[in-house]
mmCIF file of C-alpha atoms in Angstrom:
data_model
loop_
_atom_site.group_PDB
_atom_site.id
_atom_site.type_symbol
_atom_site.label_atom_id
_atom_site.label_comp_id
_atom_site.label_asym_id
_atom_site.label_seq_id
_atom_site.Cartn_x
_atom_site.Cartn_y
_atom_site.Cartn_z
ATOM 1 C CA UNK A 699 19.782 4.439 11.134
ATOM 2 C CA UNK A 700 18.583 7.994 10.716
ATOM 3 C CA UNK A 701 18.034 9.957 13.928
ATOM 4 C CA UNK A 702 14.787 11.744 13.213
ATOM 5 C CA UNK A 703 14.567 15.496 13.703
ATOM 6 C CA UNK A 704 11.394 17.091 15.038
ATOM 7 C CA UNK A 705 10.698 18.378 11.552
ATOM 8 C CA UNK A 706 11.046 14.894 10.089
ATOM 9 C CA UNK A 707 8.687 13.459 12.701
ATOM 10 C CA UNK A 708 6.108 16.131 11.876
ATOM 11 C CA UNK A 709 6.460 15.419 8.175
ATOM 12 C CA UNK A 710 6.009 11.693 8.746
ATOM 13 C CA UNK A 711 2.954 11.968 10.939
ATOM 14 C CA UNK A 712 1.081 15.078 9.843
ATOM 15 C CA UNK A 713 1.313 14.921 6.058
ATOM 16 C CA UNK A 714 0.158 11.408 5.232
ATOM 17 C CA UNK A 715 -2.994 12.934 3.788
ATOM 18 C CA UNK A 716 -4.212 16.303 2.475
ATOM 19 C CA UNK A 717 -0.899 17.089 0.867
ATOM 20 C CA UNK A 718 -1.154 20.732 -0.251
ATOM 21 C CA UNK A 719 -2.407 21.244 -3.784
ATOM 22 C CA UNK A 720 -0.732 24.595 -4.127
ATOM 23 C CA UNK A 721 1.854 25.634 -6.719
ATOM 24 C CA UNK A 722 4.578 25.317 -4.082
ATOM 25 C CA UNK A 723 3.330 22.570 -1.739
ATOM 26 C CA UNK A 724 6.606 22.224 0.169
ATOM 27 C CA UNK A 725 6.556 25.970 0.796
ATOM 28 C CA UNK A 726 2.951 25.651 2.078
ATOM 29 C CA UNK A 727 4.052 22.927 4.501
ATOM 30 C CA UNK A 728 7.075 24.984 5.515
ATOM 31 C CA UNK A 729 4.880 27.968 6.322
ATOM 32 C CA UNK A 730 2.644 25.781 8.526
ATOM 33 C CA UNK A 731 5.649 24.450 10.402
ATOM 34 C CA UNK A 732 7.539 27.728 10.636
ATOM 35 C CA UNK A 733 10.548 26.565 8.636
ATOM 36 C CA UNK A 734 11.837 27.216 5.120
ATOM 37 C CA UNK A 735 10.903 25.371 1.954
ATOM 38 C CA UNK A 736 14.514 24.288 1.695
ATOM 39 C CA UNK A 737 14.321 22.743 5.200
ATOM 40 C CA UNK A 738 11.251 20.740 4.202
ATOM 41 C CA UNK A 739 12.798 19.563 0.945
ATOM 42 C CA UNK A 740 16.041 18.478 2.573
ATOM 43 C CA UNK A 741 14.204 16.742 5.425
ATOM 44 C CA UNK A 742 12.087 14.800 2.919
ATOM 45 C CA UNK A 743 15.127 14.037 0.790
ATOM 46 C CA UNK A 744 16.893 12.601 3.858
ATOM 47 C CA UNK A 745 13.813 10.544 4.808
ATOM 48 C CA UNK A 746 13.689 9.181 1.289
ATOM 49 C CA UNK A 747 17.406 8.382 1.246
ATOM 50 C CA UNK A 748 17.060 6.590 4.583
ATOM 51 C CA UNK A 749 14.113 4.576 3.200
ATOM 52 C CA UNK A 750 11.752 6.019 5.822
ATOM 53 C CA UNK A 751 9.318 7.094 3.127
ATOM 54 C CA UNK A 752 8.575 5.333 -0.107
ATOM 55 C CA UNK A 753 7.331 8.495 -1.815
ATOM 56 C CA UNK A 754 5.061 11.515 -1.678
ATOM 57 C CA UNK A 755 2.252 9.960 -3.570
ATOM 58 C CA UNK A 756 -1.323 8.967 -4.089
ATOM 59 C CA UNK A 757 -3.128 5.991 -2.611
ATOM 60 C CA UNK A 758 -5.715 4.712 -5.043
ATOM 61 C CA UNK A 759 -8.631 2.652 -3.758
ATOM 62 C CA UNK A 760 -8.855 -0.843 -5.240
ATOM 63 C CA UNK A 761 -11.057 -1.219 -8.295
ATOM 64 C CA UNK A 762 -12.019 2.446 -8.403
ATOM 65 C CA UNK A 763 -9.758 3.006 -11.373
ATOM 66 C CA UNK A 764 -9.129 -0.123 -13.377
ATOM 67 C CA UNK A 765 -9.217 -3.606 -11.880
ATOM 68 C CA UNK A 766 -6.962 -4.881 -9.148
ATOM 69 C CA UNK A 767 -6.410 -8.037 -7.205
ATOM 70 C CA UNK A 768 -4.310 -9.404 -4.417
ATOM 71 C CA UNK A 769 -2.506 -12.464 -5.722
ATOM 72 C CA UNK A 770 -0.427 -15.184 -4.148
ATOM 73 C CA UNK A 771 1.892 -18.026 -5.111
ATOM 74 C CA UNK A 772 3.599 -20.923 -3.391
ATOM 75 C CA UNK A 773 7.208 -20.863 -4.492
ATOM 76 C CA UNK A 774 10.051 -23.087 -3.231
ATOM 77 C CA UNK A 775 12.584 -21.102 -1.205
ATOM 78 C CA UNK A 776 15.417 -21.586 -3.662
ATOM 79 C CA UNK A 777 13.338 -20.124 -6.509
ATOM 80 C CA UNK A 778 11.729 -17.306 -4.540
ATOM 81 C CA UNK A 779 14.067 -14.428 -5.374
ATOM 82 C CA UNK A 780 14.119 -15.314 -9.065
ATOM 83 C CA UNK A 781 10.335 -15.501 -9.219
ATOM 84 C CA UNK A 782 9.910 -12.282 -7.195
ATOM 85 C CA UNK A 783 12.195 -10.460 -9.625
ATOM 86 C CA UNK A 784 10.293 -11.857 -12.618
ATOM 87 C CA UNK A 785 7.052 -10.579 -11.118
ATOM 88 C CA UNK A 786 8.568 -7.203 -10.243
ATOM 89 C CA UNK A 787 9.332 -6.605 -13.909
ATOM 90 C CA UNK A 788 5.666 -6.090 -14.640
ATOM 91 C CA UNK A 789 4.537 -2.493 -14.287
ATOM 92 C CA UNK A 790 1.123 -3.815 -13.234
ATOM 93 C CA UNK A 791 2.633 -5.133 -9.980
ATOM 94 C CA UNK A 792 2.872 -2.453 -7.321
ATOM 95 C CA UNK A 793 3.443 -4.426 -4.136
ATOM 96 C CA UNK A 794 5.270 -7.694 -3.755
ATOM 97 C CA UNK A 795 6.062 -9.282 -0.401
ATOM 98 C CA UNK A 796 7.397 -12.506 0.964
ATOM 99 C CA UNK A 797 5.329 -13.866 3.847
ATOM 100 C CA UNK A 798 6.236 -16.672 6.231
ATOM 101 C CA UNK A 799 3.870 -19.364 5.011
ATOM 102 C CA UNK A 800 3.667 -22.164 2.447
ATOM 103 C CA UNK A 801 1.825 -19.595 0.325
ATOM 104 C CA UNK A 802 4.802 -17.297 0.478
ATOM 105 C CA UNK A 803 4.710 -14.686 -2.271
ATOM 106 C CA UNK A 804 1.956 -12.070 -2.099
ATOM 107 C CA UNK A 805 1.570 -9.284 -4.615
ATOM 108 C CA UNK A 806 -0.942 -6.728 -5.848
ATOM 109 C CA UNK A 807 -1.787 -6.345 -9.533
ATOM 110 C CA UNK A 808 -3.567 -3.383 -11.088
ATOM 111 C CA UNK A 809 -4.748 -3.366 -14.696
ATOM 112 C CA UNK A 810 -6.967 -1.250 -16.878
ATOM 113 C CA UNK A 811 -9.650 -3.906 -17.175
ATOM 114 C CA UNK A 812 -10.377 -7.583 -16.461
ATOM 115 C CA UNK A 813 -8.945 -8.786 -19.795
ATOM 116 C CA UNK A 814 -5.695 -6.948 -19.137
ATOM 117 C CA UNK A 815 -5.510 -8.474 -15.649
ATOM 118 C CA UNK A 816 -6.094 -11.995 -17.033
ATOM 119 C CA UNK A 817 -3.402 -11.428 -19.603
ATOM 120 C CA UNK A 818 -0.790 -10.333 -17.064
ATOM 121 C CA UNK A 819 -1.586 -13.234 -14.739
ATOM 122 C CA UNK A 820 -1.286 -15.691 -17.658
ATOM 123 C CA UNK A 821 2.081 -14.172 -18.590
ATOM 124 C CA UNK A 822 3.308 -14.450 -14.997
ATOM 125 C CA UNK A 823 2.172 -18.075 -14.705
ATOM 126 C CA UNK A 824 3.851 -18.950 -17.993
ATOM 127 C CA UNK A 825 7.073 -17.220 -17.190
ATOM 128 C CA UNK A 826 7.458 -18.434 -13.615
ATOM 129 C CA UNK A 827 5.853 -21.849 -13.931
ATOM 130 C CA UNK A 828 3.813 -21.357 -10.744
ATOM 131 C CA UNK A 829 0.087 -20.966 -10.342
ATOM 132 C CA UNK A 830 -1.312 -17.595 -9.261
ATOM 133 C CA UNK A 831 -4.139 -17.566 -6.722
ATOM 134 C CA UNK A 832 -6.398 -14.531 -6.989
ATOM 135 C CA UNK A 833 -8.051 -12.757 -4.106
ATOM 136 C CA UNK A 834 -9.891 -9.734 -5.503
ATOM 137 C CA UNK A 835 -11.469 -7.366 -3.020
ATOM 138 C CA UNK A 836 -15.063 -8.169 -2.095
ATOM 139 C CA UNK A 837 -15.474 -5.468 0.501
ATOM 140 C CA UNK A 838 -13.244 -2.924 2.149
ATOM 141 C CA UNK A 839 -13.891 -2.196 5.795
ATOM 142 C CA UNK A 840 -11.031 0.191 6.327
ATOM 143 C CA UNK A 841 -8.303 1.181 4.010
ATOM 144 C CA UNK A 842 -5.041 2.908 4.431
ATOM 145 C CA UNK A 843 -5.983 5.588 6.884
ATOM 146 C CA UNK A 844 -2.809 7.340 7.802
ATOM 147 C CA UNK A 845 -1.171 5.419 10.579
ATOM 148 C CA UNK A 846 -0.092 7.381 13.637
ATOM 149 C CA UNK A 847 3.544 6.472 14.139
ATOM 150 C CA UNK A 848 4.978 6.238 17.595
ATOM 151 C CA UNK A 849 8.457 7.565 16.909
ATOM 152 C CA UNK A 850 9.573 7.887 20.508
ATOM 153 C CA UNK A 851 10.713 4.388 21.451
ATOM 154 C CA UNK A 852 13.939 2.661 20.660
ATOM 155 C CA UNK A 853 14.060 0.812 17.435
ATOM 156 C CA UNK B 981 -14.994 9.722 -15.166
ATOM 157 C CA UNK B 982 -11.287 9.872 -15.602
ATOM 158 C CA UNK B 983 -9.629 10.369 -18.946
ATOM 159 C CA UNK B 984 -6.369 9.490 -20.647
ATOM 160 C CA UNK B 985 -4.600 12.525 -19.161
ATOM 161 C CA UNK B 986 -5.625 11.412 -15.666
ATOM 162 C CA UNK B 987 -4.078 7.988 -16.322
ATOM 163 C CA UNK B 988 -0.904 9.701 -17.533
ATOM 164 C CA UNK B 989 -0.897 11.898 -14.449
ATOM 165 C CA UNK B 990 -1.295 8.907 -12.100
ATOM 166 C CA UNK B 991 1.487 7.095 -13.939
ATOM 167 C CA UNK B 992 3.743 10.138 -13.547
ATOM 168 C CA UNK B 993 3.242 10.275 -9.786
ATOM 169 C CA UNK B 994 3.424 6.495 -9.221
ATOM 170 C CA UNK B 995 7.020 6.820 -8.113
ATOM 171 C CA UNK B 996 6.266 9.981 -6.159
ATOM 172 C CA UNK B 997 6.031 13.732 -6.547
ATOM 173 C CA UNK B 998 9.375 15.310 -7.342
ATOM 174 C CA UNK B 999 11.103 17.049 -4.446
ATOM 175 C CA UNK B 1000 11.440 20.536 -5.887
ATOM 176 C CA UNK B 1001 9.768 23.932 -5.599
ATOM 177 C CA UNK B 1002 7.168 23.367 -8.305
ATOM 178 C CA UNK B 1003 6.501 19.609 -8.434
ATOM 179 C CA UNK B 1004 3.156 19.954 -10.196
ATOM 180 C CA UNK B 1005 4.728 22.070 -12.918
ATOM 181 C CA UNK B 1006 7.432 19.437 -13.442
ATOM 182 C CA UNK B 1007 4.804 16.719 -13.862
ATOM 183 C CA UNK B 1008 2.685 18.926 -16.105
ATOM 184 C CA UNK B 1009 5.590 19.533 -18.416
ATOM 185 C CA UNK B 1010 6.008 15.782 -18.969
ATOM 186 C CA UNK B 1011 2.424 15.262 -20.067
ATOM 187 C CA UNK B 1012 1.669 18.594 -21.717
ATOM 188 C CA UNK B 1013 -0.393 20.228 -18.971
ATOM 189 C CA UNK B 1014 0.101 23.386 -16.962
ATOM 190 C CA UNK B 1015 0.794 23.474 -13.235
ATOM 191 C CA UNK B 1016 -2.733 24.774 -12.639
ATOM 192 C CA UNK B 1017 -4.240 21.953 -14.704
ATOM 193 C CA UNK B 1018 -2.328 19.322 -12.730
ATOM 194 C CA UNK B 1019 -3.520 20.841 -9.450
ATOM 195 C CA UNK B 1020 -7.073 20.956 -10.753
ATOM 196 C CA UNK B 1021 -6.977 17.327 -11.891
ATOM 197 C CA UNK B 1022 -5.484 16.090 -8.614
ATOM 198 C CA UNK B 1023 -8.156 18.036 -6.732
ATOM 199 C CA UNK B 1024 -10.893 16.395 -8.806
ATOM 200 C CA UNK B 1025 -9.360 12.911 -8.517
ATOM 201 C CA UNK B 1026 -9.400 13.275 -4.737
ATOM 202 C CA UNK B 1027 -12.873 14.798 -4.663
ATOM 203 C CA UNK B 1028 -14.288 11.914 -6.716
ATOM 204 C CA UNK B 1029 -12.582 9.320 -4.549
ATOM 205 C CA UNK B 1030 -10.228 8.146 -7.286
ATOM 206 C CA UNK B 1031 -7.383 9.132 -5.014
ATOM 207 C CA UNK B 1032 -7.960 8.025 -1.446
ATOM 208 C CA UNK B 1033 -5.212 10.157 -0.032
ATOM 209 C CA UNK B 1034 -2.303 12.200 -1.258
ATOM 210 C CA UNK B 1035 0.677 12.584 1.009
ATOM 211 C CA UNK B 1036 3.720 11.077 2.601
ATOM 212 C CA UNK B 1037 3.750 7.303 2.186
ATOM 213 C CA UNK B 1038 5.836 5.902 4.984
ATOM 214 C CA UNK B 1039 7.833 2.709 5.108
ATOM 215 C CA UNK B 1040 6.762 1.231 8.406
ATOM 216 C CA UNK B 1041 9.584 -1.275 8.509
ATOM 217 C CA UNK B 1042 12.326 1.357 8.480
ATOM 218 C CA UNK B 1043 10.526 3.435 11.098
ATOM 219 C CA UNK B 1044 10.704 0.764 13.748
ATOM 220 C CA UNK B 1045 7.500 -1.052 12.795
ATOM 221 C CA UNK B 1046 9.427 -4.115 11.791
ATOM 222 C CA UNK B 1047 6.634 -6.624 12.037
ATOM 223 C CA UNK B 1048 3.425 -6.905 10.152
ATOM 224 C CA UNK B 1049 1.126 -9.852 10.017
ATOM 225 C CA UNK B 1050 -1.631 -10.490 7.576
ATOM 226 C CA UNK B 1051 -4.156 -12.623 9.415
ATOM 227 C CA UNK B 1052 -6.797 -14.396 7.366
ATOM 228 C CA UNK B 1053 -9.949 -15.778 8.979
ATOM 229 C CA UNK B 1054 -12.771 -18.071 7.971
ATOM 230 C CA UNK B 1055 -15.911 -16.238 9.076
ATOM 231 C CA UNK B 1056 -19.486 -17.219 8.214
ATOM 232 C CA UNK B 1057 -20.720 -14.842 5.529
ATOM 233 C CA UNK B 1058 -23.476 -13.394 7.713
ATOM 234 C CA UNK B 1059 -20.989 -12.449 10.460
ATOM 235 C CA UNK B 1060 -18.279 -10.856 8.343
ATOM 236 C CA UNK B 1061 -19.505 -7.299 8.787
ATOM 237 C CA UNK B 1062 -19.863 -7.578 12.579
ATOM 238 C CA UNK B 1063 -16.474 -9.213 13.040
ATOM 239 C CA UNK B 1064 -14.773 -6.669 10.779
ATOM 240 C CA UNK B 1065 -16.288 -3.772 12.715
ATOM 241 C CA UNK B 1066 -15.199 -5.369 15.994
ATOM 242 C CA UNK B 1067 -11.622 -5.703 14.687
ATOM 243 C CA UNK B 1068 -11.518 -2.073 13.625
ATOM 244 C CA UNK B 1069 -11.848 -0.821 17.186
ATOM 245 C CA UNK B 1070 -8.146 -1.644 17.492
ATOM 246 C CA UNK B 1071 -5.786 0.971 16.102
ATOM 247 C CA UNK B 1072 -3.191 -1.710 15.357
ATOM 248 C CA UNK B 1073 -5.551 -3.183 12.755
ATOM 249 C CA UNK B 1074 -4.537 -1.053 9.796
ATOM 250 C CA UNK B 1075 -6.438 -2.810 7.016
ATOM 251 C CA UNK B 1076 -9.482 -5.045 6.918
ATOM 252 C CA UNK B 1077 -10.896 -6.618 3.750
ATOM 253 C CA UNK B 1078 -13.320 -9.293 2.700
ATOM 254 C CA UNK B 1079 -11.999 -11.486 -0.132
ATOM 255 C CA UNK B 1080 -13.376 -14.613 -1.807
ATOM 256 C CA UNK B 1081 -12.652 -18.055 -0.346
ATOM 257 C CA UNK B 1082 -10.928 -20.561 -2.610
ATOM 258 C CA UNK B 1083 -11.052 -24.331 -2.064
ATOM 259 C CA UNK B 1084 -7.318 -24.302 -1.293
ATOM 260 C CA UNK B 1085 -7.555 -21.091 0.726
ATOM 261 C CA UNK B 1086 -10.831 -21.080 2.659
ATOM 262 C CA UNK B 1087 -10.460 -17.696 4.328
ATOM 263 C CA UNK B 1088 -12.579 -14.638 3.650
ATOM 264 C CA UNK B 1089 -11.633 -11.903 6.109
ATOM 265 C CA UNK B 1090 -8.167 -10.371 5.948
ATOM 266 C CA UNK B 1091 -6.709 -7.978 8.476
ATOM 267 C CA UNK B 1092 -3.283 -6.402 8.750
ATOM 268 C CA UNK B 1093 -1.580 -5.809 12.083
ATOM 269 C CA UNK B 1094 1.487 -3.578 12.361
ATOM 270 C CA UNK B 1095 3.775 -3.596 15.379
ATOM 271 C CA UNK B 1096 7.302 -2.754 16.433
ATOM 272 C CA UNK B 1097 8.245 -6.427 16.573
ATOM 273 C CA UNK B 1098 6.808 -9.903 16.215
ATOM 274 C CA UNK B 1099 6.127 -10.278 19.931
ATOM 275 C CA UNK B 1100 4.076 -7.069 19.973
ATOM 276 C CA UNK B 1101 2.067 -8.235 16.998
ATOM 277 C CA UNK B 1102 1.454 -11.608 18.665
ATOM 278 C CA UNK B 1103 0.205 -9.864 21.839
ATOM 279 C CA UNK B 1104 -2.042 -7.613 19.769
ATOM 280 C CA UNK B 1105 -3.393 -10.629 17.935
ATOM 281 C CA UNK B 1106 -4.113 -12.413 21.227
ATOM 282 C CA UNK B 1107 -6.012 -9.328 22.397
ATOM 283 C CA UNK B 1108 -7.951 -9.199 19.146
ATOM 284 C CA UNK B 1109 -8.892 -12.883 19.432
ATOM 285 C CA UNK B 1110 -10.074 -12.469 23.008
ATOM 286 C CA UNK B 1111 -12.085 -9.282 22.598
ATOM 287 C CA UNK B 1112 -13.668 -10.303 19.287
ATOM 288 C CA UNK B 1113 -14.375 -13.868 20.443
ATOM 289 C CA UNK B 1114 -12.332 -15.487 17.675
ATOM 290 C CA UNK B 1115 -10.643 -18.266 19.655
ATOM 291 C CA UNK B 1116 -12.290 -21.084 17.716
ATOM 292 C CA UNK B 1117 -12.196 -19.418 14.306
ATOM 293 C CA UNK B 1118 -9.961 -21.049 11.701
ATOM 294 C CA UNK B 1119 -7.175 -18.674 10.672
ATOM 295 C CA UNK B 1120 -3.690 -18.358 9.210
ATOM 296 C CA UNK B 1121 -1.066 -15.874 10.369
ATOM 297 C CA UNK B 1122 1.347 -14.635 7.724
ATOM 298 C CA UNK B 1123 4.187 -12.434 8.907
ATOM 299 C CA UNK B 1124 5.894 -10.471 6.175
ATOM 300 C CA UNK B 1125 9.595 -11.062 5.760
ATOM 301 C CA UNK B 1126 10.971 -9.441 2.615
ATOM 302 C CA UNK B 1127 9.518 -6.567 0.625
ATOM 303 C CA UNK B 1128 10.377 -7.000 -3.057
ATOM 304 C CA UNK B 1129 8.394 -3.995 -4.303
ATOM 305 C CA UNK B 1130 6.347 -1.084 -2.969
ATOM 306 C CA UNK B 1131 5.173 1.694 -5.272
ATOM 307 C CA UNK B 1132 2.051 3.444 -6.537
ATOM 308 C CA UNK B 1133 -0.295 2.028 -9.140
ATOM 309 C CA UNK B 1134 0.728 2.306 -12.777
ATOM 310 C CA UNK B 1135 -1.588 1.953 -15.740
ATOM 311 C CA UNK B 1136 -0.133 0.533 -18.900
ATOM 312 C CA UNK B 1137 -0.819 -1.582 -21.930
ATOM 313 C CA UNK B 1138 -1.043 -5.358 -21.505
ATOM 314 C CA UNK B 1139 1.823 -7.083 -19.769
ATOM 315 C CA UNK B 1140 4.224 -4.197 -19.982
ATOM 316 C CA UNK B 1141 7.618 -4.789 -18.522
ATOM 317 C CA UNK B 1142 9.454 -1.827 -17.152
#
């Protein structure tokens, strides 16, 4: 387990949004934190290696670009990994989780339009042999605000 | 409106910005745009709400937030808004969505609770139920166990396999 440096904690908590749109964004962050660009890059590299961050990236609201849906399947335990890997192969799938429930595989699909989404779901159902339940967003009350991490306690 | 180049740009950053001095220039090179054009497009995508946020995307599980529960509730349509707003007073509720009920899944309000462990999440849920008056509401609690995939959105042709 990575022991987090102060710099890494700052990077995790203070840069979840408003990432600098400057030619050298890591240098911009470094200047704010009083360190070098190289320090920022190596801290982020270490966080990435340790799986503390998934990426420096963009969060896209559902259905603003293209069409998305939450989807779920009930898959027997002994087939779950196989089915999860089959689903993961589709570029349209960006999240895929096992949850402790009879409806145990939950994933998010994003497609250019409704026809594309239907097509991918049909392909997944055909390939896996399990039915896909669809739960498209009706209304968002709160979405993906950066989450203040308490990084002080024991893991 | 977003154009083909915007789609290409979003696809390029789906796995993350490169960790180098000029990440926007690196991305621009791949899709035939300059560094300044990439910055301009990302600025516009954010301004128009096509990008909700740009920044560090953390993996809660590795950072000690091992437990997360998706809790789904069956709430009468006319009360959904009020209940959702009541839930959002709690900082541990990180997401809250309304979704359609299905005959085999008669739940319409979804919330996500993150905590350091299962016990914490269960305590938080008990608090949520008490304060929001949800004791008699039908619900399902789904703790996550394995993450098979977590990445940004990609836009492709139909049914493209990676």
